[in-house]
PDB file of C-alpha atoms in Angstrom:
ATOM      1  CA  MET A 181       0.017  -0.244   0.070  1.00  0.00           C
ATOM      2  CA  ARG A 182       1.348   3.506  -0.926  1.00  0.00           C
ATOM      3  CA  GLU A 183       1.926   6.133   1.753  1.00  0.00           C
ATOM      4  CA  LEU A 184      -0.829   8.372   2.494  1.00  0.00           C
ATOM      5  CA  ALA A 185      -0.874  11.572   4.443  1.00  0.00           C
ATOM      6  CA  LEU A 186      -3.807  11.835   6.815  1.00  0.00           C
ATOM      7  CA  PRO A 187      -3.861  15.122   8.583  1.00  0.00           C
ATOM      8  CA  GLY A 188      -5.550  14.747  11.953  1.00  0.00           C
ATOM      9  CA  TYR A 189      -5.216  11.184  12.030  1.00  0.00           C
ATOM     10  CA  THR A 190      -3.043   8.303  12.771  1.00  0.00           C
ATOM     11  CA  HIS A 191      -2.831   5.286  10.445  1.00  0.00           C
ATOM     12  CA  VAL A 192      -3.685   1.999  12.511  1.00  0.00           C
ATOM     13  CA  GLN A 193      -4.150  -0.747   9.896  1.00  0.00           C
ATOM     14  CA  HIS A 194      -4.869  -1.324   6.304  1.00  0.00           C
ATOM     15  CA  ILE A 195      -8.260  -3.181   5.929  1.00  0.00           C
ATOM     16  CA  CYS A 196      -8.736  -3.888   2.413  1.00  0.00           C
ATOM     17  CA  SER A 197      -8.298  -2.774  -1.338  1.00  0.00           C
ATOM     18  CA  GLY A 198     -10.889  -2.614  -3.975  1.00  0.00           C
ATOM     19  CA  ALA A 199     -11.258  -1.837  -7.569  1.00  0.00           C
ATOM     20  CA  SER A 200     -12.645   1.731  -6.572  1.00  0.00           C
ATOM     21  CA  HIS A 201     -11.071   2.350  -3.208  1.00  0.00           C
ATOM     22  CA  GLU A 202      -8.635   1.339  -0.288  1.00  0.00           C
ATOM     23  CA  THR A 203     -10.170   1.082   3.308  1.00  0.00           C
ATOM     24  CA  LEU A 204      -7.977   1.687   6.362  1.00  0.00           C
ATOM     25  CA  MET A 205      -8.584   2.059  10.251  1.00  0.00           C
ATOM     26  CA  ALA A 206      -7.155   5.308  11.688  1.00  0.00           C
ATOM     27  CA  GLN A 207      -7.132   7.069  15.009  1.00  0.00           C
ATOM     28  CA  SER A 208      -8.103  10.638  15.580  1.00  0.00           C
ATOM     29  CA  ASP A 209      -5.245  12.632  17.038  1.00  0.00           C
ATOM     30  CA  ASP A 210      -7.677  14.821  18.873  1.00  0.00           C
ATOM     31  CA  THR A 211     -10.405  12.396  20.114  1.00  0.00           C
ATOM     32  CA  LYS A 212      -8.518   9.221  20.026  1.00  0.00           C
ATOM     33  CA  GLU A 213     -11.450   7.261  18.362  1.00  0.00           C
ATOM     34  CA  LEU A 214     -11.108   4.791  15.803  1.00  0.00           C
ATOM     35  CA  VAL A 215     -12.321   5.835  12.436  1.00  0.00           C
ATOM     36  CA  LEU A 216     -12.587   4.073   8.969  1.00  0.00           C
ATOM     37  CA  ILE A 217     -11.298   6.155   6.080  1.00  0.00           C
ATOM     38  CA  ARG A 218     -12.059   5.197   2.505  1.00  0.00           C
ATOM     39  CA  VAL A 219      -9.707   6.523  -0.051  1.00  0.00           C
ATOM     40  CA  TYR A 220     -10.733   7.000  -3.694  1.00  0.00           C
ATOM     41  CA  ALA A 221      -8.305   8.381  -6.315  1.00  0.00           C
ATOM     42  CA  LEU A 222      -9.670  11.450  -8.021  1.00  0.00           C
ATOM     43  CA  ASP A 223      -8.709  10.260 -11.509  1.00  0.00           C
ATOM     44  CA  TYR A 224     -10.899   7.197 -10.988  1.00  0.00           C
ATOM     45  CA  LEU A 225     -13.836   9.163  -9.721  1.00  0.00           C
ATOM     46  CA  ARG A 226     -13.596  11.368 -12.920  1.00  0.00           C
ATOM     47  CA  LYS A 227     -13.845   8.405 -15.117  1.00  0.00           C
ATOM     48  CA  HIS A 228     -16.742   6.876 -13.007  1.00  0.00           C
ATOM     49  CA  PRO A 229     -19.579   9.641 -12.653  1.00  0.00           C
ATOM     50  CA  SER A 230     -21.878   7.276 -11.221  1.00  0.00           C
ATOM     51  CA  LEU A 231     -19.462   6.150  -8.520  1.00  0.00           C
ATOM     52  CA  ARG A 232     -18.726   9.815  -7.990  1.00  0.00           C
ATOM     53  CA  ARG A 233     -22.522  10.709  -7.395  1.00  0.00           C
ATOM     54  CA  ARG A 234     -22.795   7.864  -4.873  1.00  0.00           C
ATOM     55  CA  ILE A 235     -20.254   8.991  -3.102  1.00  0.00           C
ATOM     56  CA  GLU A 236     -21.298  12.503  -2.885  1.00  0.00           C
ATOM     57  CA  ARG A 237     -24.810  11.128  -1.700  1.00  0.00           C
ATOM     58  CA  ARG A 238     -23.271   9.063   0.985  1.00  0.00           C
ATOM     59  CA  ALA A 239     -21.129  11.826   2.399  1.00  0.00           C
ATOM     60  CA  LEU A 240     -23.891  14.395   2.309  1.00  0.00           C
ATOM     61  CA  ALA A 241     -26.311  12.136   3.889  1.00  0.00           C
ATOM     62  CA  SER A 242     -23.830  10.927   6.643  1.00  0.00           C
ATOM     63  CA  ARG A 243     -22.958  14.230   7.556  1.00  0.00           C
ATOM     64  CA  VAL A 244     -26.628  15.551   8.000  1.00  0.00           C
ATOM     65  CA  ALA A 245     -27.942  12.381   9.768  1.00  0.00           C
ATOM     66  CA  HIS A 246     -26.943  12.776  13.595  1.00  0.00           C
ATOM     67  CA  HIS A 247     -28.353   9.688  15.408  1.00  0.00           C
ATOM     68  CA  PRO A 248     -27.168   7.122  17.588  1.00  0.00           C
ATOM     69  CA  ASN A 249     -28.652   4.335  14.978  1.00  0.00           C
ATOM     70  CA  ILE A 250     -26.778   5.687  12.099  1.00  0.00           C
ATOM     71  CA  VAL A 251     -23.232   5.435  11.357  1.00  0.00           C
ATOM     72  CA  LYS A 252     -21.742   8.855  12.080  1.00  0.00           C
ATOM     73  CA  GLY A 253     -20.028  10.666   9.119  1.00  0.00           C
ATOM     74  CA  LEU A 254     -16.975  12.980   9.734  1.00  0.00           C
ATOM     75  CA  PRO A 255     -15.692  15.536   7.553  1.00  0.00           C
ATOM     76  CA  ALA A 256     -14.203  14.532   4.304  1.00  0.00           C
ATOM     77  CA  PHE A 257     -10.934  15.769   2.913  1.00  0.00           C
ATOM     78  CA  VAL A 258      -8.979  15.710  -0.210  1.00  0.00           C
ATOM     79  CA  SER A 259      -5.239  15.823  -1.459  1.00  0.00           C
ATOM     80  CA  ASP A 260      -3.997  16.761  -4.545  1.00  0.00           C
ATOM     81  CA  VAL A 261      -4.833  12.968  -5.917  1.00  0.00           C
ATOM     82  CA  ASP A 262      -7.218  11.548  -3.507  1.00  0.00           C
ATOM     83  CA  LEU A 263     -10.533  11.993  -1.649  1.00  0.00           C
ATOM     84  CA  PHE A 264     -10.658  10.662   1.746  1.00  0.00           C
ATOM     85  CA  LEU A 265     -14.366   9.682   3.303  1.00  0.00           C
ATOM     86  CA  VAL A 266     -14.184   9.350   7.161  1.00  0.00           C
ATOM     87  CA  GLU A 267     -16.748   7.541   9.323  1.00  0.00           C
ATOM     88  CA  GLU A 268     -16.818   6.155  12.747  1.00  0.00           C
ATOM     89  CA  HIS A 269     -15.479   2.697  13.134  1.00  0.00           C
ATOM     90  CA  CYS A 270     -18.154   0.120  14.460  1.00  0.00           C
ATOM     91  CA  VAL A 271     -16.134  -2.435  16.123  1.00  0.00           C
ATOM     92  CA  GLY A 272     -18.599  -5.187  16.047  1.00  0.00           C
ATOM     93  CA  GLY A 273     -18.669  -5.038  12.311  1.00  0.00           C
ATOM     94  CA  GLU A 274     -21.349  -5.786   9.808  1.00  0.00           C
ATOM     95  CA  LEU A 275     -24.424  -7.815  10.905  1.00  0.00           C
ATOM     96  CA  LEU A 276     -23.813 -10.090   7.947  1.00  0.00           C
ATOM     97  CA  ILE A 277     -20.831 -11.299   9.676  1.00  0.00           C
ATOM     98  CA  ALA A 278     -21.950 -11.411  13.120  1.00  0.00           C
ATOM     99  CA  LEU A 279     -24.829 -13.740  11.983  1.00  0.00           C
ATOM    100  CA  ASP A 280     -22.709 -15.845   9.854  1.00  0.00           C
ATOM    101  CA  GLU A 281     -20.374 -16.647  12.807  1.00  0.00           C
ATOM    102  CA  TYR A 282     -23.434 -17.306  15.065  1.00  0.00           C
ATOM    103  CA  TYR A 283     -24.872 -19.669  12.337  1.00  0.00           C
ATOM    104  CA  ARG A 284     -21.735 -21.530  11.856  1.00  0.00           C
ATOM    105  CA  SER A 285     -21.221 -22.017  15.717  1.00  0.00           C
ATOM    106  CA  THR A 286     -24.778 -23.337  16.277  1.00  0.00           C
ATOM    107  CA  ALA A 287     -25.010 -25.458  13.163  1.00  0.00           C
ATOM    108  CA  ALA A 288     -21.724 -27.534  13.712  1.00  0.00           C
ATOM    109  CA  PRO A 289     -21.692 -31.028  12.422  1.00  0.00           C
ATOM    110  CA  SER A 290     -22.851 -33.660  14.545  1.00  0.00           C
ATOM    111  CA  PRO A 291     -20.288 -36.840  14.956  1.00  0.00           C
ATOM    112  CA  ALA A 292     -20.114 -39.009  12.025  1.00  0.00           C
ATOM    113  CA  ASN A 293     -22.042 -42.140  12.097  1.00  0.00           C
ATOM    114  CA  ASP A 294     -20.988 -45.553  11.223  1.00  0.00           C
ATOM    115  CA  THR A 295     -22.608 -45.686   7.733  1.00  0.00           C
ATOM    116  CA  GLY A 296     -19.940 -43.250   6.170  1.00  0.00           C
ATOM    117  CA  ARG A 297     -22.627 -40.756   5.221  1.00  0.00           C
ATOM    118  CA  GLN A 298     -22.038 -37.045   5.726  1.00  0.00           C
ATOM    119  CA  PRO A 299     -22.557 -35.864   9.236  1.00  0.00           C
ATOM    120  CA  ALA A 300     -26.043 -34.379   9.738  1.00  0.00           C
ATOM    121  CA  GLN A 301     -26.563 -30.751  10.756  1.00  0.00           C
ATOM    122  CA  GLN A 302     -27.809 -29.728  14.150  1.00  0.00           C
ATOM    123  CA  PRO A 303     -31.074 -28.140  13.935  1.00  0.00           C
ATOM    124  CA  PHE A 304     -30.945 -24.378  13.422  1.00  0.00           C
ATOM    125  CA  ARG A 305     -31.083 -22.399  16.764  1.00  0.00           C
ATOM    126  CA  CYS A 306     -32.479 -19.058  16.572  1.00  0.00           C
ATOM    127  CA  LEU A 307     -30.879 -15.937  17.822  1.00  0.00           C
ATOM    128  CA  SER A 308     -31.836 -14.722  21.042  1.00  0.00           C
ATOM    129  CA  LEU A 309     -35.076 -12.861  20.853  1.00  0.00           C
ATOM    130  CA  SER A 310     -33.711 -10.113  23.118  1.00  0.00           C
ATOM    131  CA  PHE A 311     -30.884  -9.375  20.587  1.00  0.00           C
ATOM    132  CA  ILE A 312     -33.259  -9.490  17.633  1.00  0.00           C
ATOM    133  CA  ARG A 313     -35.748  -7.282  19.471  1.00  0.00           C
ATOM    134  CA  ARG A 314     -33.224  -4.797  20.238  1.00  0.00           C
ATOM    135  CA  THR A 315     -31.841  -4.834  16.794  1.00  0.00           C
ATOM    136  CA  MET A 316     -35.095  -4.283  15.362  1.00  0.00           C
ATOM    137  CA  GLN A 317     -35.595  -1.371  17.783  1.00  0.00           C
ATOM    138  CA  ASP A 318     -32.454   0.175  16.599  1.00  0.00           C
ATOM    139  CA  LEU A 319     -33.001  -0.239  12.992  1.00  0.00           C
ATOM    140  CA  MET A 320     -36.503   1.180  13.086  1.00  0.00           C
ATOM    141  CA  ASN A 321     -35.418   4.172  15.434  1.00  0.00           C
ATOM    142  CA  GLY A 322     -32.862   4.915  12.863  1.00  0.00           C
ATOM    143  CA  LEU A 323     -35.003   4.656   9.949  1.00  0.00           C
ATOM    144  CA  HIS A 324     -37.780   6.787  11.658  1.00  0.00           C
ATOM    145  CA  TYR A 325     -35.026   9.524  12.041  1.00  0.00           C
ATOM    146  CA  LEU A 326     -33.931   9.271   8.619  1.00  0.00           C
ATOM    147  CA  HIS A 327     -37.363   9.605   7.093  1.00  0.00           C
ATOM    148  CA  SER A 328     -38.945  12.030   9.316  1.00  0.00           C
ATOM    149  CA  VAL A 329     -36.135  14.590  10.379  1.00  0.00           C
ATOM    150  CA  CYS A 330     -33.693  14.045   7.420  1.00  0.00           C
ATOM    151  CA  GLY A 331     -36.305  13.583   4.748  1.00  0.00           C
ATOM    152  CA  LEU A 332     -34.182  10.763   3.336  1.00  0.00           C
ATOM    153  CA  VAL A 333     -35.109   7.079   2.410  1.00  0.00           C
ATOM    154  CA  HIS A 334     -32.147   4.764   2.470  1.00  0.00           C
ATOM    155  CA  ARG A 335     -33.053   1.934  -0.425  1.00  0.00           C
ATOM    156  CA  ASN A 336     -30.349  -0.219   0.127  1.00  0.00           C
ATOM    157  CA  ILE A 337     -30.916  -1.758   3.433  1.00  0.00           C
ATOM    158  CA  LYS A 338     -29.283  -5.282   3.763  1.00  0.00           C
ATOM    159  CA  LEU A 339     -27.342  -7.199   6.241  1.00  0.00           C
ATOM    160  CA  GLU A 340     -24.081  -5.587   4.784  1.00  0.00           C
ATOM    161  CA  SER A 341     -25.239  -1.994   5.615  1.00  0.00           C
ATOM    162  CA  ILE A 342     -26.220  -2.722   9.109  1.00  0.00           C
ATOM    163  CA  PHE A 343     -23.197  -2.317  11.716  1.00  0.00           C
ATOM    164  CA  LEU A 344     -22.772  -3.265  15.414  1.00  0.00           C
ATOM    165  CA  ASP A 345     -20.821  -1.160  18.015  1.00  0.00           C
ATOM    166  CA  SER A 346     -19.021  -2.246  20.889  1.00  0.00           C
ATOM    167  CA  SER A 347     -22.420  -2.688  22.839  1.00  0.00           C
ATOM    168  CA  ASN A 348     -23.876  -4.738  20.060  1.00  0.00           C
ATOM    169  CA  ARG A 349     -26.334  -1.772  19.231  1.00  0.00           C
ATOM    170  CA  ALA A 350     -27.255  -1.638  15.530  1.00  0.00           C
ATOM    171  CA  LYS A 351     -26.364   1.318  13.194  1.00  0.00           C
ATOM    172  CA  LEU A 352     -27.356   2.022   9.683  1.00  0.00           C
ATOM    173  CA  GLY A 353     -24.660   2.815   7.218  1.00  0.00           C
ATOM    174  CA  ARG A 354     -23.732   2.794   3.525  1.00  0.00           C
ATOM    175  CA  LEU A 355     -26.085   5.684   2.697  1.00  0.00           C
ATOM    176  CA  ASP A 356     -25.020   5.836  -0.917  1.00  0.00           C
ATOM    177  CA  MET A 357     -28.162   4.986  -2.191  1.00  0.00           C
ATOM    178  CA  CYS A 358     -30.385   7.555  -0.256  1.00  0.00           C
ATOM    179  CA  ALA A 359     -32.691   9.808  -1.834  1.00  0.00           C
ATOM    180  CA  ALA A 360     -34.846  12.436  -0.706  1.00  0.00           C
ATOM    181  CA  ILE A 361     -38.533  11.745   0.031  1.00  0.00           C
ATOM    182  CA  PRO A 362     -40.374  13.723  -2.913  1.00  0.00           C
ATOM    183  CA  SER A 363     -43.106  16.066  -2.079  1.00  0.00           C
ATOM    184  CA  PHE A 364     -46.595  14.587  -2.329  1.00  0.00           C
ATOM    185  CA  GLU A 365     -47.730  17.537  -4.183  1.00  0.00           C
ATOM    186  CA  VAL A 366     -45.271  16.951  -6.954  1.00  0.00           C
ATOM    187  CA  ASN A 367     -45.666  13.201  -7.915  1.00  0.00           C
ATOM    188  CA  ASP A 368     -47.735  11.576  -5.057  1.00  0.00           C
ATOM    189  CA  GLY A 369     -44.593  11.223  -3.159  1.00  0.00           C
ATOM    190  CA  THR A 370     -43.320   8.157  -5.183  1.00  0.00           C
ATOM    191  CA  LEU A 371     -39.713   7.371  -6.425  1.00  0.00           C
ATOM    192  CA  GLN A 372     -38.813   5.721  -9.773  1.00  0.00           C
ATOM    193  CA  LEU A 373     -35.358   4.234  -9.562  1.00  0.00           C
ATOM    194  CA  CYS A 374     -34.573   0.773  -8.054  1.00  0.00           C
ATOM    195  CA  TYR A 375     -31.364   0.323  -6.114  1.00  0.00           C
ATOM    196  CA  ALA A 376     -32.163  -2.608  -3.597  1.00  0.00           C
ATOM    197  CA  SER A 377     -30.297  -5.806  -3.594  1.00  0.00           C
ATOM    198  CA  LYS A 378     -32.423  -8.688  -5.309  1.00  0.00           C
ATOM    199  CA  HIS A 379     -33.150 -10.676  -1.816  1.00  0.00           C
ATOM    200  CA  TYR A 380     -34.285  -7.232  -0.197  1.00  0.00           C
ATOM    201  CA  ALA A 381     -36.341  -5.749  -2.996  1.00  0.00           C
ATOM    202  CA  ALA A 382     -39.933  -5.031  -2.313  1.00  0.00           C
ATOM    203  CA  PRO A 383     -42.760  -6.220  -4.798  1.00  0.00           C
ATOM    204  CA  GLU A 384     -43.253  -2.960  -6.357  1.00  0.00           C
ATOM    205  CA  LEU A 385     -39.542  -2.725  -7.178  1.00  0.00           C
ATOM    206  CA  VAL A 386     -39.623  -6.237  -8.708  1.00  0.00           C
ATOM    207  CA  MET A 387     -42.656  -5.000 -10.764  1.00  0.00           C
ATOM    208  CA  GLY A 388     -41.117  -1.857 -11.904  1.00  0.00           C
ATOM    209  CA  CYS A 389     -43.722   0.284 -10.177  1.00  0.00           C
ATOM    210  CA  PRO A 390     -43.333   3.798  -8.737  1.00  0.00           C
ATOM    211  CA  TYR A 391     -42.772   3.386  -4.826  1.00  0.00           C
ATOM    212  CA  LYS A 392     -42.906   4.939  -1.716  1.00  0.00           C
ATOM    213  CA  GLY A 393     -39.140   4.964  -0.328  1.00  0.00           C
ATOM    214  CA  GLU A 394     -40.288   4.667   3.275  1.00  0.00           C
ATOM    215  CA  LEU A 395     -42.381   1.325   2.703  1.00  0.00           C
ATOM    216  CA  ILE A 396     -39.526  -0.357   0.573  1.00  0.00           C
ATOM    217  CA  ASP A 397     -37.171   0.480   3.568  1.00  0.00           C
ATOM    218  CA  VAL A 398     -39.788  -1.176   5.796  1.00  0.00           C
ATOM    219  CA  TRP A 399     -39.794  -4.360   3.453  1.00  0.00           C
ATOM    220  CA  SER A 400     -35.933  -4.464   3.600  1.00  0.00           C
ATOM    221  CA  VAL A 401     -36.007  -4.309   7.248  1.00  0.00           C
ATOM    222  CA  GLY A 402     -38.655  -6.995   7.319  1.00  0.00           C
ATOM    223  CA  VAL A 403     -36.256  -9.323   5.271  1.00  0.00           C
ATOM    224  CA  VAL A 404     -33.272  -8.680   7.992  1.00  0.00           C
ATOM    225  CA  LEU A 405     -35.860  -9.695  10.639  1.00  0.00           C
ATOM    226  CA  PHE A 406     -36.710 -12.910   8.705  1.00  0.00           C
ATOM    227  CA  VAL A 407     -33.010 -13.745   8.466  1.00  0.00           C
ATOM    228  CA  MET A 408     -32.321 -12.947  11.964  1.00  0.00           C
ATOM    229  CA  LEU A 409     -35.396 -15.363  12.901  1.00  0.00           C
ATOM    230  CA  THR A 410     -34.453 -18.279  10.662  1.00  0.00           C
ATOM    231  CA  GLY A 411     -30.904 -18.083   9.159  1.00  0.00           C
ATOM    232  CA  ARG A 412     -32.158 -17.894   5.740  1.00  0.00           C
ATOM    233  CA  PHE A 413     -33.757 -15.560   3.143  1.00  0.00           C
ATOM    234  CA  PRO A 414     -37.327 -15.684   2.937  1.00  0.00           C
ATOM    235  CA  PHE A 415     -38.008 -16.100  -0.689  1.00  0.00           C
ATOM    236  CA  GLU A 416     -35.046 -18.445  -2.003  1.00  0.00           C
ATOM    237  CA  GLU A 417     -34.992 -21.995  -1.882  1.00  0.00           C
ATOM    238  CA  GLU A 418     -32.064 -23.544  -0.259  1.00  0.00           C
ATOM    239  CA  LYS A 419     -31.205 -25.385  -3.530  1.00  0.00           C
ATOM    240  CA  GLU A 420     -32.180 -22.944  -6.069  1.00  0.00           C
ATOM    241  CA  VAL A 421     -31.585 -23.853  -9.779  1.00  0.00           C
ATOM    242  CA  VAL A 422     -29.222 -21.657 -11.713  1.00  0.00           C
ATOM    243  CA  ASP A 423     -31.479 -21.324 -14.783  1.00  0.00           C
ATOM    244  CA  GLY A 424     -34.659 -19.168 -14.071  1.00  0.00           C
ATOM    245  CA  GLY A 425     -33.153 -18.542 -10.388  1.00  0.00           C
ATOM    246  CA  ASP A 426     -34.131 -14.838 -10.306  1.00  0.00           C
ATOM    247  CA  SER A 427     -37.512 -15.374 -11.803  1.00  0.00           C
ATOM    248  CA  LEU A 428     -38.655 -17.966  -9.300  1.00  0.00           C
ATOM    249  CA  LEU A 429     -37.273 -15.731  -6.479  1.00  0.00           C
ATOM    250  CA  PHE A 430     -39.094 -12.623  -7.957  1.00  0.00           C
ATOM    251  CA  GLN A 431     -42.421 -14.941  -8.283  1.00  0.00           C
ATOM    252  CA  ARG A 432     -42.271 -15.681  -4.652  1.00  0.00           C
ATOM    253  CA  ILE A 433     -41.454 -12.022  -3.449  1.00  0.00           C
ATOM    254  CA  CYS A 434     -44.658 -10.947  -5.485  1.00  0.00           C
ATOM    255  CA  THR A 435     -46.574 -13.828  -3.713  1.00  0.00           C
ATOM    256  CA  ALA A 436     -45.298 -13.221  -0.460  1.00  0.00           C
ATOM    257  CA  ASP A 437     -48.522 -13.064   1.531  1.00  0.00           C
ATOM    258  CA  GLU A 438     -48.952 -16.793   0.349  1.00  0.00           C
ATOM    259  CA  VAL A 439     -45.433 -17.884   0.839  1.00  0.00           C
ATOM    260  CA  LEU A 440     -45.029 -16.510   4.370  1.00  0.00           C
ATOM    261  CA  GLN A 441     -48.332 -18.163   5.510  1.00  0.00           C
ATOM    262  CA  ILE A 442     -47.042 -21.657   5.071  1.00  0.00           C
ATOM    263  CA  HIS A 443     -43.009 -20.987   5.076  1.00  0.00           C
ATOM    264  CA  PRO A 444     -41.583 -23.710   6.986  1.00  0.00           C
ATOM    265  CA  ALA A 445     -39.115 -21.778   8.567  1.00  0.00           C
ATOM    266  CA  LEU A 446     -41.555 -19.538  10.452  1.00  0.00           C
ATOM    267  CA  GLY A 447     -42.870 -22.705  11.925  1.00  0.00           C
ATOM    268  CA  MET A 448     -39.777 -23.159  13.995  1.00  0.00           C
ATOM    269  CA  VAL A 449     -39.629 -19.423  15.345  1.00  0.00           C
ATOM    270  CA  PRO A 450     -40.345 -19.731  19.029  1.00  0.00           C
ATOM    271  CA  ASP A 451     -42.395 -16.258  19.374  1.00  0.00           C
ATOM    272  CA  PRO A 452     -45.631 -16.045  17.476  1.00  0.00           C
ATOM    273  CA  LEU A 453     -45.329 -12.083  17.956  1.00  0.00           C
ATOM    274  CA  ALA A 454     -42.129 -12.159  15.900  1.00  0.00           C
ATOM    275  CA  VAL A 455     -43.847 -14.136  13.182  1.00  0.00           C
ATOM    276  CA  ASP A 456     -46.842 -11.672  13.057  1.00  0.00           C
ATOM    277  CA  LEU A 457     -44.491  -8.761  12.822  1.00  0.00           C
ATOM    278  CA  VAL A 458     -42.296 -10.119   9.824  1.00  0.00           C
ATOM    279  CA  ARG A 459     -45.294 -11.182   7.903  1.00  0.00           C
ATOM    280  CA  ASN A 460     -46.889  -7.527   8.225  1.00  0.00           C
ATOM    281  CA  MET A 461     -43.697  -5.823   7.130  1.00  0.00           C
ATOM    282  CA  LEU A 462     -43.657  -8.277   4.396  1.00  0.00           C
ATOM    283  CA  ARG A 463     -47.099  -7.506   2.940  1.00  0.00           C
ATOM    284  CA  VAL A 464     -47.236  -7.507  -0.970  1.00  0.00           C
ATOM    285  CA  ASN A 465     -49.602  -4.574  -1.031  1.00  0.00           C
ATOM    286  CA  PRO A 466     -47.636  -1.651   0.298  1.00  0.00           C
ATOM    287  CA  GLU A 467     -50.824   0.284   1.671  1.00  0.00           C
ATOM    288  CA  CYS A 468     -51.226  -3.051   3.986  1.00  0.00           C
ATOM    289  CA  ARG A 469     -47.647  -2.951   5.007  1.00  0.00           C
ATOM    290  CA  LEU A 470     -46.727  -1.801   8.564  1.00  0.00           C
ATOM    291  CA  THR A 471     -45.007   1.710   8.610  1.00  0.00           C
ATOM    292  CA  ILE A 472     -42.394   2.316  10.602  1.00  0.00           C
ATOM    293  CA  GLU A 473     -44.302   4.113  13.222  1.00  0.00           C
ATOM    294  CA  GLU A 474     -46.655   0.948  13.417  1.00  0.00           C
ATOM    295  CA  SER A 475     -43.655  -1.450  13.445  1.00  0.00           C
ATOM    296  CA  LEU A 476     -42.243   0.581  16.469  1.00  0.00           C
ATOM    297  CA  GLN A 477     -45.597  -0.200  18.361  1.00  0.00           C
ATOM    298  CA  HIS A 478     -45.866  -3.799  17.407  1.00  0.00           C
ATOM    299  CA  PRO A 479     -46.112  -5.983  20.638  1.00  0.00           C
ATOM    300  CA  PHE A 480     -43.062  -7.839  19.738  1.00  0.00           C
ATOM    301  CA  LEU A 481     -40.798  -4.796  19.841  1.00  0.00           C
ATOM    302  CA  LEU A 482     -42.770  -3.401  22.941  1.00  0.00           C
ATOM    303  CA  THR A 483     -42.243  -6.619  24.920  1.00  0.00           C
ATOM    304  CA  SER A 484     -39.392  -6.409  27.585  1.00  0.00           C
TER     305      SER A 484
END
């Protein structure tokens, strides 16, 4: 890795290098807090205007959103050749990695039997309901602030865009797909462009319809809740065929009400209130889907 001047910060560790940027950990000289710094070559950004727009969105959104459940953005800076984006370092990492480690630890192979067959897997054990409830409260509180105070929708909520701090509290990050919530007087408050990852895409995105950004965010959080409860995505078969795989996935998304009524994974969830919440966050008709405010008042999230 090339030497980089980091005014106000001391380099701690190089995290990774990608096609578009390098990521490193540093420590603030003033506060001694750890931060993540993403370094983008200015020449690269000039050649990739769509990436530049995403970075601009991310930087602006993270600077206006000040909430304990949103990853804190810090002032960016530039050199003659690089752009440096700075944000708080969440020591717990991505929720995706935390869940993957949990699932692996609770699905360890049982001892091999004498038939020579592959060892069976232990039954899936749900995460603690207290962790799931607290994570959902964190996500919904962060989203409510993003929507109602900042006037922004996230549009790309997934396990990889949720981070855990040192106390295992969840924070929304990766705000590069954020959009301003349109005025209802202008165009019924709907958006057009689709950015969500396929497993988290709401039916109205799959069908190419104008959509209310707040409700596709609710859908995506509903998918996250389903994964935390069951250890799998709601609309993908475990052994999906390659040919036509996405079309089958999208078909299930668009018939989610029926799919979730008989989904075998939900039958293993120990709390019926959690099942009720996930089904109502994943309603096909957005007008029947729970809002952020309604979700926060759901009995599952109010249970101590």
